[in-house]
Short mmCIF file of C-alpha atoms and ligand atoms in Angstrom, two decimals:
data_model
loop_
_atom_site.label_atom_id
_atom_site.label_comp_id
_atom_site.label_asym_id
_atom_site.label_seq_id
_atom_site.Cartn_x
_atom_site.Cartn_y
_atom_site.Cartn_z
CA MET A 47 15.20 355.35 126.08
CA GLY A 48 13.82 354.38 129.41
CA GLY A 49 16.01 351.34 130.12
CA MET A 50 17.15 350.65 133.64
CA PHE A 51 20.78 351.39 132.76
CA GLU A 52 21.91 354.32 130.72
CA ARG A 53 25.40 355.16 129.59
CA ASP A 54 26.98 357.83 131.69
CA LEU A 55 29.84 359.49 129.89
CA ASP A 56 30.14 362.99 131.27
CA ILE A 57 33.09 362.68 133.62
CA TYR A 58 35.38 359.92 132.43
CA ARG A 59 37.02 359.54 129.08
CA ASN A 60 38.68 356.34 130.31
CA ARG A 61 38.02 355.41 133.93
CA ASP A 62 40.14 352.27 133.65
CA ALA A 63 43.24 354.47 133.49
CA LEU A 64 42.86 355.04 137.24
CA ARG A 65 42.90 351.35 138.01
CA GLU A 66 45.91 349.65 139.46
CA ASP A 67 46.39 347.30 136.52
CA TYR A 68 46.63 350.10 133.97
CA GLN A 69 50.20 350.27 132.72
CA PRO A 70 51.31 353.85 132.01
CA ASP A 71 53.62 354.39 129.01
CA THR A 72 56.24 356.06 131.15
CA LEU A 73 56.87 356.16 134.86
CA VAL A 74 57.36 359.53 136.44
CA GLY A 75 59.65 360.40 139.33
CA ARG A 76 61.47 357.07 139.51
CA ASP A 77 64.45 357.83 137.27
CA GLU A 78 67.18 357.01 139.73
CA GLU A 79 65.67 353.73 140.90
CA LEU A 80 64.86 352.59 137.38
CA GLU A 81 68.38 353.44 136.25
CA ARG A 82 69.82 351.16 138.92
CA TYR A 83 67.28 348.49 138.11
CA LYS A 84 68.21 348.72 134.45
CA THR A 85 71.90 348.36 135.25
CA ALA A 86 71.12 345.27 137.32
CA LEU A 87 69.32 343.75 134.31
CA GLN A 88 72.07 344.60 131.82
CA PRO A 89 73.79 341.15 131.95
CA VAL A 90 70.69 339.68 130.28
CA ILE A 91 71.32 341.69 127.11
CA ASN A 92 75.01 340.86 127.31
CA GLY A 93 74.14 337.19 127.24
CA GLU A 94 75.60 336.73 130.71
CA GLN A 95 74.26 334.98 133.76
CA PRO A 96 71.61 337.40 135.17
CA ASN A 97 71.85 338.98 138.59
CA ASN A 98 69.41 338.10 141.30
CA ILE A 99 67.64 341.27 142.29
CA PHE A 100 65.76 342.16 145.42
CA LEU A 101 63.37 345.07 145.30
CA TYR A 102 61.71 346.49 148.36
CA GLY A 103 59.57 349.42 149.46
CA LYS A 104 56.10 350.06 150.87
CA THR A 105 52.96 349.32 148.87
CA GLY A 106 52.05 351.62 146.00
CA VAL A 107 55.54 352.99 145.30
CA GLY A 108 55.83 351.59 141.78
CA LYS A 109 57.64 348.29 142.36
CA THR A 110 55.31 346.20 140.23
CA ALA A 111 54.69 348.92 137.64
CA GLY A 112 58.43 349.64 137.39
CA THR A 113 59.23 345.95 136.98
CA ARG A 114 56.62 345.50 134.24
CA PHE A 115 57.87 348.62 132.49
CA LEU A 116 61.52 347.55 132.44
CA LEU A 117 60.84 343.92 131.63
CA ASP A 118 58.60 344.88 128.69
CA HIS A 119 61.49 346.88 127.29
CA LEU A 120 63.95 344.14 128.08
CA ILE A 121 61.87 341.57 126.22
CA ASP A 122 61.57 343.85 123.17
CA ASP A 123 65.23 344.70 123.14
CA ALA A 124 66.41 341.14 123.74
CA ALA A 125 64.43 340.09 120.68
CA GLN A 126 66.89 342.11 118.57
CA TYR A 127 69.68 339.67 119.41
CA ASP A 128 69.63 336.25 117.79
CA ASP A 129 71.76 334.66 120.46
CA ILE A 130 69.46 335.59 123.35
CA LYS A 131 66.38 333.61 124.17
CA LEU A 132 64.68 335.38 127.06
CA THR A 133 61.75 334.00 129.01
CA VAL A 134 60.11 336.00 131.80
CA LYS A 135 57.65 334.49 134.29
CA MET A 136 55.91 336.63 136.87
CA LEU A 137 54.26 335.12 139.91
CA ASN A 138 52.42 337.07 142.58
CA CYS A 139 52.83 335.28 145.90
CA ASP A 140 49.80 336.87 147.53
CA GLY A 141 47.65 333.96 148.67
CA LEU A 142 50.57 331.53 148.57
CA SER A 143 52.34 330.69 151.78
CA SER A 144 55.02 328.09 151.11
CA SER A 145 57.94 327.33 148.82
CA TYR A 146 56.09 324.21 147.81
CA GLN A 147 53.14 326.20 146.50
CA ILE A 148 55.41 328.52 144.61
CA ALA A 149 57.33 325.66 143.04
CA THR A 150 54.13 323.97 141.80
CA ARG A 151 52.83 327.27 140.39
CA LEU A 152 56.11 327.80 138.59
CA VAL A 153 56.15 324.29 137.12
CA ASN A 154 52.65 324.93 135.76
CA LYS A 155 53.68 328.25 134.25
CA PHE A 156 56.16 326.37 132.06
CA ARG A 157 53.75 323.59 131.15
CA ASP A 158 50.83 323.82 128.81
CA GLU A 159 47.19 323.69 129.79
CA SER A 160 46.80 319.93 129.28
CA ASN A 161 49.85 319.01 131.32
CA GLN A 162 49.41 320.85 134.62
CA ILE A 163 50.41 319.22 137.90
CA SER A 164 48.28 319.12 141.01
CA THR A 165 49.26 321.78 143.54
CA THR A 166 49.31 319.27 146.40
CA GLY A 167 50.42 315.73 147.05
CA TYR A 168 54.02 315.48 145.79
CA PRO A 169 57.10 315.36 147.98
CA ARG A 170 58.82 318.73 147.83
CA SER A 171 61.98 317.36 146.27
CA THR A 172 59.93 315.85 143.44
CA VAL A 173 58.39 319.24 142.67
CA TYR A 174 61.82 320.84 142.65
CA ASP A 175 63.08 318.17 140.25
CA MET A 176 60.13 318.90 137.97
CA LEU A 177 60.97 322.57 138.13
CA TRP A 178 64.63 322.03 137.19
CA GLU A 179 63.49 319.87 134.31
CA GLU A 180 61.10 322.55 133.02
CA LEU A 181 63.70 325.27 133.36
CA ASP A 182 66.31 323.29 131.47
CA LYS A 183 63.81 322.29 128.79
CA CYS A 184 62.99 325.95 128.31
CA GLY A 185 66.67 326.91 128.30
CA GLY A 186 68.13 330.29 127.44
CA THR A 187 67.86 333.10 129.94
CA ILE A 188 64.95 332.86 132.36
CA LEU A 189 63.87 335.62 134.70
CA ILE A 190 61.50 334.62 137.46
CA VAL A 191 59.75 337.46 139.23
CA LEU A 192 58.34 336.62 142.66
CA ASP A 193 56.16 339.61 143.48
CA GLU A 194 54.98 340.16 147.06
CA VAL A 195 57.37 337.43 148.07
CA ASP A 196 56.97 338.39 151.74
CA HIS A 197 53.84 336.24 151.82
CA ILE A 198 55.81 333.03 151.95
CA ASN A 199 56.74 331.59 155.31
CA ASP A 200 59.72 329.40 154.46
CA ASP A 201 62.64 330.46 152.37
CA SER A 202 63.61 327.12 150.82
CA ILE A 203 62.74 328.19 147.27
CA LEU A 204 64.57 331.47 147.74
CA TYR A 205 67.67 329.46 148.41
CA GLN A 206 67.13 326.73 145.84
CA LEU A 207 66.27 328.87 142.81
CA PRO A 208 69.20 331.31 142.86
CA ARG A 209 71.59 328.43 143.54
CA ALA A 210 70.11 325.92 141.15
CA ARG A 211 72.89 326.34 138.63
CA ALA A 212 75.71 326.33 141.17
CA ASN A 213 74.21 323.21 142.75
CA GLY A 214 74.27 321.40 139.44
CA ASN A 215 70.49 321.23 139.09
CA LEU A 216 70.53 323.11 135.82
CA SER A 217 72.78 322.71 132.83
CA ASN A 218 71.15 324.76 130.05
CA ALA A 219 69.14 327.54 131.61
CA LYS A 220 70.59 330.73 133.02
CA ILE A 221 68.17 331.93 135.62
CA GLY A 222 67.80 335.15 137.53
CA ILE A 223 65.34 335.77 140.37
CA ILE A 224 63.68 339.09 141.00
CA GLY A 225 62.15 339.14 144.48
CA ILE A 226 59.79 342.01 145.33
CA SER A 227 58.72 342.75 148.88
CA ASN A 228 56.39 345.28 150.50
CA ASP A 229 57.80 344.45 153.89
CA PHE A 230 61.08 345.99 154.98
CA SER A 231 61.72 343.46 157.70
CA PHE A 232 61.36 340.51 155.30
CA ARG A 233 64.88 340.99 154.01
CA ASP A 234 66.37 341.24 157.48
CA ASN A 235 64.69 338.03 158.55
CA LEU A 236 66.10 336.00 155.67
CA SER A 237 68.81 333.55 156.62
CA PRO A 238 72.32 334.74 155.71
CA LYS A 239 72.75 332.14 152.97
CA VAL A 240 69.48 333.16 151.30
CA LYS A 241 70.29 336.82 151.67
CA SER A 242 73.65 336.51 150.00
CA SER A 243 72.29 334.70 146.95
CA LEU A 244 68.91 336.41 146.51
CA CYS A 245 69.98 339.94 147.31
CA GLU A 246 72.94 340.31 144.94
CA GLU A 247 71.48 343.59 143.80
CA GLU A 248 69.20 345.46 146.17
CA ILE A 249 67.03 348.35 145.12
CA GLN A 250 64.86 350.31 147.46
CA PHE A 251 61.84 352.23 146.21
CA PRO A 252 61.14 355.09 148.62
CA ALA A 253 57.68 356.56 149.30
CA TYR A 254 56.53 359.37 147.01
CA ASP A 255 56.38 362.96 148.12
CA ALA A 256 53.49 365.27 147.19
CA GLN A 257 55.27 366.65 144.10
CA GLU A 258 55.85 363.18 142.68
CA LEU A 259 52.28 362.15 143.42
CA ILE A 260 51.07 365.25 141.57
CA GLN A 261 53.00 364.16 138.49
CA ILE A 262 51.68 360.62 138.69
CA LEU A 263 48.09 361.75 139.18
CA ARG A 264 48.29 364.30 136.36
CA GLN A 265 49.58 361.71 133.95
CA ARG A 266 46.65 359.41 134.70
CA ALA A 267 44.03 362.16 134.99
CA ASP A 268 44.86 363.35 131.46
CA VAL A 269 43.86 359.94 130.16
CA ALA A 270 41.00 359.29 132.56
CA PHE A 271 38.97 362.52 132.62
CA TYR A 272 37.55 364.82 129.98
CA ASP A 273 39.26 368.18 129.69
CA GLY A 274 37.94 370.74 132.14
CA VAL A 275 36.29 368.26 134.50
CA LEU A 276 38.90 368.64 137.24
CA THR A 277 38.93 372.07 138.84
CA ASP A 278 42.14 373.67 140.11
CA GLY A 279 43.55 372.18 143.26
CA VAL A 280 41.91 368.76 143.01
CA ILE A 281 45.04 366.87 141.97
CA GLU A 282 47.12 368.79 144.49
CA LEU A 283 44.72 367.92 147.29
CA CYS A 284 44.67 364.20 146.40
CA ALA A 285 48.47 364.26 146.31
CA ALA A 286 48.71 366.09 149.62
CA TYR A 287 46.53 363.48 151.33
CA GLY A 288 48.53 360.71 149.68
CA ALA A 289 51.86 362.14 150.81
CA LYS A 290 50.55 362.61 154.34
CA ASP A 291 49.20 359.07 154.57
CA ALA A 292 51.91 356.85 153.15
CA GLY A 293 53.34 358.25 149.92
CA ASP A 294 51.42 355.49 148.16
CA ALA A 295 50.47 356.13 144.52
CA ARG A 296 47.81 353.44 144.55
CA GLN A 297 46.00 355.08 147.45
CA SER A 298 46.11 358.48 145.73
CA LEU A 299 44.79 357.04 142.49
CA ASP A 300 42.01 355.32 144.42
CA LEU A 301 41.09 358.64 145.99
CA LEU A 302 40.96 360.34 142.62
CA MET A 303 38.76 357.57 141.23
CA LYS A 304 36.46 357.67 144.23
CA THR A 305 36.14 361.43 143.71
CA GLY A 306 35.26 360.93 140.05
CA ASP A 307 32.69 358.31 141.00
CA LEU A 308 31.07 360.66 143.50
CA ALA A 309 30.86 363.35 140.84
CA ARG A 310 29.15 360.86 138.59
CA ASP A 311 26.74 359.69 141.29
CA ARG A 312 25.82 363.24 142.15
CA ASP A 313 25.46 364.20 138.54
CA THR A 314 27.83 367.14 138.79
CA LYS A 315 29.87 368.17 135.79
CA ALA A 316 32.92 369.44 137.65
CA ILE A 317 35.12 367.86 140.29
CA THR A 318 35.93 370.16 143.20
CA GLU A 319 38.10 369.98 146.30
CA ASP A 320 34.99 369.47 148.44
CA LEU A 321 34.28 366.33 146.52
CA VAL A 322 37.79 365.07 147.27
CA ARG A 323 37.16 365.54 150.99
CA ASP A 324 33.89 363.64 150.78
CA ALA A 325 35.56 360.85 148.83
CA ARG A 326 38.32 360.60 151.38
CA ASN A 327 35.77 360.31 154.16
CA GLU A 328 34.02 357.51 152.37
CA LEU A 329 37.24 355.63 151.74
CA GLU A 330 38.26 356.06 155.36
CA ARG A 331 34.87 354.76 156.43
CA GLY A 332 35.34 351.73 154.22
CA ARG A 333 38.80 351.09 155.59
CA ILE A 334 37.57 351.25 159.18
CA ARG A 335 34.59 349.09 158.40
CA GLU A 336 36.83 346.49 156.83
CA GLY A 337 39.31 346.59 159.71
CA ILE A 338 36.55 346.23 162.27
CA SER A 339 34.69 343.51 160.45
CA GLY A 340 37.87 341.43 160.45
CA LEU A 341 37.99 341.43 164.25
CA THR A 342 36.62 338.74 166.52
CA GLN A 343 33.63 339.24 168.80
CA HIS A 344 35.92 340.09 171.71
CA GLY A 345 37.77 342.63 169.61
CA HIS A 346 34.40 344.28 168.98
CA LEU A 347 33.51 344.25 172.67
CA VAL A 348 36.85 345.76 173.67
CA LEU A 349 36.42 348.51 171.08
CA TYR A 350 32.86 349.19 172.15
CA ALA A 351 34.00 349.46 175.78
CA LEU A 352 36.73 351.93 174.83
CA ILE A 353 34.32 354.06 172.78
CA THR A 354 31.90 354.43 175.66
CA LEU A 355 34.76 355.41 178.01
CA ASP A 356 35.88 357.97 175.45
CA ARG A 357 32.38 359.43 175.32
CA GLU A 358 32.48 359.78 179.10
CA GLY A 359 35.74 361.69 178.89
CA GLU A 360 37.78 358.87 180.47
CA THR A 361 40.39 358.46 177.73
CA PRO A 362 43.32 358.01 177.56
CA VAL A 363 42.65 354.99 179.69
CA ARG A 364 44.62 351.96 180.89
CA SER A 365 43.73 348.44 179.98
CA ARG A 366 42.78 347.56 183.57
CA ASP A 367 40.30 350.45 183.60
CA ILE A 368 38.73 349.30 180.33
CA ARG A 369 38.33 345.85 181.76
CA PRO A 370 35.22 346.32 183.96
CA ARG A 371 33.25 347.82 181.07
CA TYR A 372 34.43 345.12 178.71
CA THR A 373 33.57 342.37 181.18
CA ASN A 374 30.17 343.87 181.67
CA PHE A 375 29.51 343.91 177.90
CA ALA A 376 30.73 340.34 177.52
CA ASN A 377 28.41 339.17 180.29
CA GLN A 378 25.57 341.04 178.69
CA ILE A 379 25.74 338.74 175.67
CA GLY A 380 26.70 335.62 177.60
CA ALA A 381 30.32 335.45 176.41
CA ASP A 382 33.18 334.48 178.74
CA PRO A 383 35.42 337.53 179.20
CA LEU A 384 39.01 336.98 178.11
CA VAL A 385 41.86 337.07 180.61
CA PRO A 386 43.54 340.51 180.89
CA ARG A 387 46.48 339.49 178.76
CA ARG A 388 44.34 338.35 175.85
CA MET A 389 42.19 341.43 176.20
CA ARG A 390 45.34 343.54 175.86
CA ASP A 391 46.23 341.65 172.67
CA HIS A 392 43.00 342.96 171.19
CA LEU A 393 43.90 346.49 172.16
CA GLY A 394 47.23 345.98 170.43
CA GLU A 395 45.52 344.77 167.27
CA LEU A 396 43.13 347.72 167.27
CA SER A 397 46.00 350.15 167.51
CA MET A 398 47.87 348.38 164.73
CA LEU A 399 44.83 348.92 162.53
CA GLY A 400 44.99 352.63 163.37
CA ILE A 401 41.50 352.59 164.88
CA ILE A 402 42.71 353.42 168.37
CA SER A 403 46.02 354.80 169.59
CA ALA A 404 48.28 353.56 172.37
CA VAL A 405 50.82 355.66 174.24
CA GLU A 406 53.54 354.14 176.38
CA ARG A 407 53.93 355.66 179.89
CA ASN A 408 56.40 355.13 182.71
CA GLU A 409 55.22 353.73 185.97
CA GLY A 410 57.30 356.17 188.04
CA ARG A 411 59.61 354.87 190.77
CA ARG A 412 58.78 351.24 190.19
CA GLY A 413 60.24 351.61 186.74
CA GLY A 414 57.74 349.60 184.66
CA THR A 415 55.78 350.87 181.69
CA TYR A 416 52.12 350.72 180.83
CA ARG A 417 49.99 351.82 177.93
CA GLU A 418 47.14 354.26 177.69
CA TYR A 419 44.55 353.94 174.97
CA SER A 420 42.35 356.44 173.23
CA VAL A 421 40.14 356.55 170.17
CA ASP A 422 41.82 357.78 167.03
CA MET A 423 38.98 357.84 164.53
CA ASP A 424 35.69 359.56 164.08
CA ILE A 425 33.37 357.93 166.63
CA ASN A 426 30.39 357.90 164.31
CA MET A 427 32.32 355.93 161.76
CA ILE A 428 33.32 353.35 164.33
CA LEU A 429 29.84 353.12 165.77
CA SER A 430 28.34 352.46 162.38
CA ALA A 431 30.87 349.68 161.83
CA LEU A 432 30.04 348.25 165.28
CA ASP A 433 26.35 348.18 164.48
CA GLU A 434 25.87 344.48 165.11
CA THR A 435 27.71 344.44 168.42
CA ILE A 436 25.74 347.43 169.64
CA THR A 437 22.53 345.73 168.66
CA GLU A 438 23.50 342.64 170.64
CA VAL A 439 24.87 344.35 173.74
CA GLY A 440 22.44 347.26 173.71
CA VAL A 441 23.03 351.01 173.41
CA HIS A 442 25.19 352.24 176.26
CA GLU A 443 23.95 355.48 177.86
CA SER A 444 27.09 357.34 176.80
CA ILE A 445 26.14 356.98 173.15
CA ALA A 446 22.38 357.13 173.61
CA GLY A 447 22.34 360.70 172.27
CA ILE A 448 23.82 359.55 168.99
CA PHE A 449 21.23 356.86 168.65
CA ALA A 450 18.30 358.95 169.88
CA GLU A 451 16.63 358.94 166.50
CA ASP A 452 17.31 355.31 165.84
CA THR A 453 14.39 353.27 167.06
CA THR A 454 15.62 349.93 165.78
CA LEU A 455 18.18 349.59 168.57
CA GLU A 456 17.43 348.35 172.06
CA ARG A 457 18.53 350.49 174.97
CA TYR A 458 21.35 349.07 177.06
CA THR A 459 20.44 348.75 180.73
P1 ADP B 576 53.75 348.49 144.34
O1 ADP B 576 54.00 347.30 143.45
O2 ADP B 576 55.01 349.15 144.82
O3 ADP B 576 52.81 348.19 145.48
P2 ADP B 576 52.50 349.55 141.98
O4 ADP B 576 53.65 349.43 141.05
O5 ADP B 576 51.43 348.53 141.84
O6 ADP B 576 53.01 349.62 143.48
O7 ADP B 576 51.89 351.02 141.82
C1 ADP B 576 50.59 351.32 142.28
C2 ADP B 576 49.86 352.15 141.26
O8 ADP B 576 50.51 353.41 141.08
C3 ADP B 576 49.82 351.53 139.87
O9 ADP B 576 48.59 351.87 139.28
C4 ADP B 576 50.96 352.19 139.16
O10 ADP B 576 50.72 352.25 137.76
C5 ADP B 576 50.97 353.58 139.76
N1 ADP B 576 52.33 354.12 139.83
C6 ADP B 576 53.24 353.87 140.80
N2 ADP B 576 54.37 354.52 140.57
C7 ADP B 576 54.20 355.21 139.41
C8 ADP B 576 55.04 356.10 138.66
N3 ADP B 576 56.28 356.37 139.06
N4 ADP B 576 54.53 356.64 137.54
C9 ADP B 576 53.27 356.37 137.15
N5 ADP B 576 52.44 355.54 137.80
C10 ADP B 576 52.89 354.97 138.94
MG1 MG B 577 53.13 345.41 143.69
#
């Protein structure tokens, strides 16, 4: 007794079951999509040339989990047939930006530890030749999954891989590509020749509704929490928030985990709806903080200017009316104010992050349009994320009340 850390086992039976990388035994609420996906994979078991498959849908709708689930089964079932040799390679393209990088990663996935190639420095065609050589050496049926493929900026590999056999680059291997994208517009922006080869079979995963999220959360909660820890309504509330936000199972699972963690921190034995609301607030705060910390100094100044105008009851407000306050703040810290156009870009970025909102209005007889901006989020949350900027610029009188107690901050004059 008396160590600094003590085991804390009241709430969770298995907290890891709420993590994204936990693979559930069955997927709930995706029957139709998985049935189509399964049909698209059927040629593999038949010993035929596999289809290229393109899977798309927003984040957290089960694309990766569904793919893992089906491919695990496919690998097991293919093993029953002596004349099928199936190899599956999965590559997440997050953090990769070019076909070249993907090709080198793929080559290395087929090579053993001692024989890896450098991920820079070769001509692209050389890397492709290495890849064809590895694929043919491996032989049999090869499925290559490119997850989050929307991260790559050029589509060369998306053309080359599906066509490798037709182009005479492969003689032994039968390859199929499974491309997975979180971004709807990615498919539309592919060149027609890539689209026709990569998207032979297209499967869309729609967002989840509240009922589906309830099923998903229940399945995981049964594994994750001890019986009786969750009070009535907790799962339903997490699912309702999830359905309202984006129909994203990952986000709902995160909320449930955050709620469990709060219960643990506060040493309560039961998880209530109030705790869900607190957890959601904290997550929201984190999301805003992250969004704001990713902005440049001018983004911070523009946001600060808008907040003070909001406090004075001036919102919704046009960009040109934000400008004087922004310019003033910039001068205050000795930064050159941006030209109006660049300042507007920052307003656009802030509204994309969901921190502020922009409404398009008509100019009247002159026929043009302009935008009006207002603050979309809890001001206190934003102010706490803008801490550093406020310290530098000084506390504007419109928010002085909020900071009355806080003696560490200089008054703005
Ligand atoms: P995506 O790849 O579409 O962004 P994921 O497949 O990673 O989403 O799913 C996010 C999280 O939600 C994972 O933890 C996953 O296990 C879970 N999940 C998604 N859909 C389902 C489902 N239908 N049944 C059970 N769990 C699911
Ligand atoms: Mg995924």
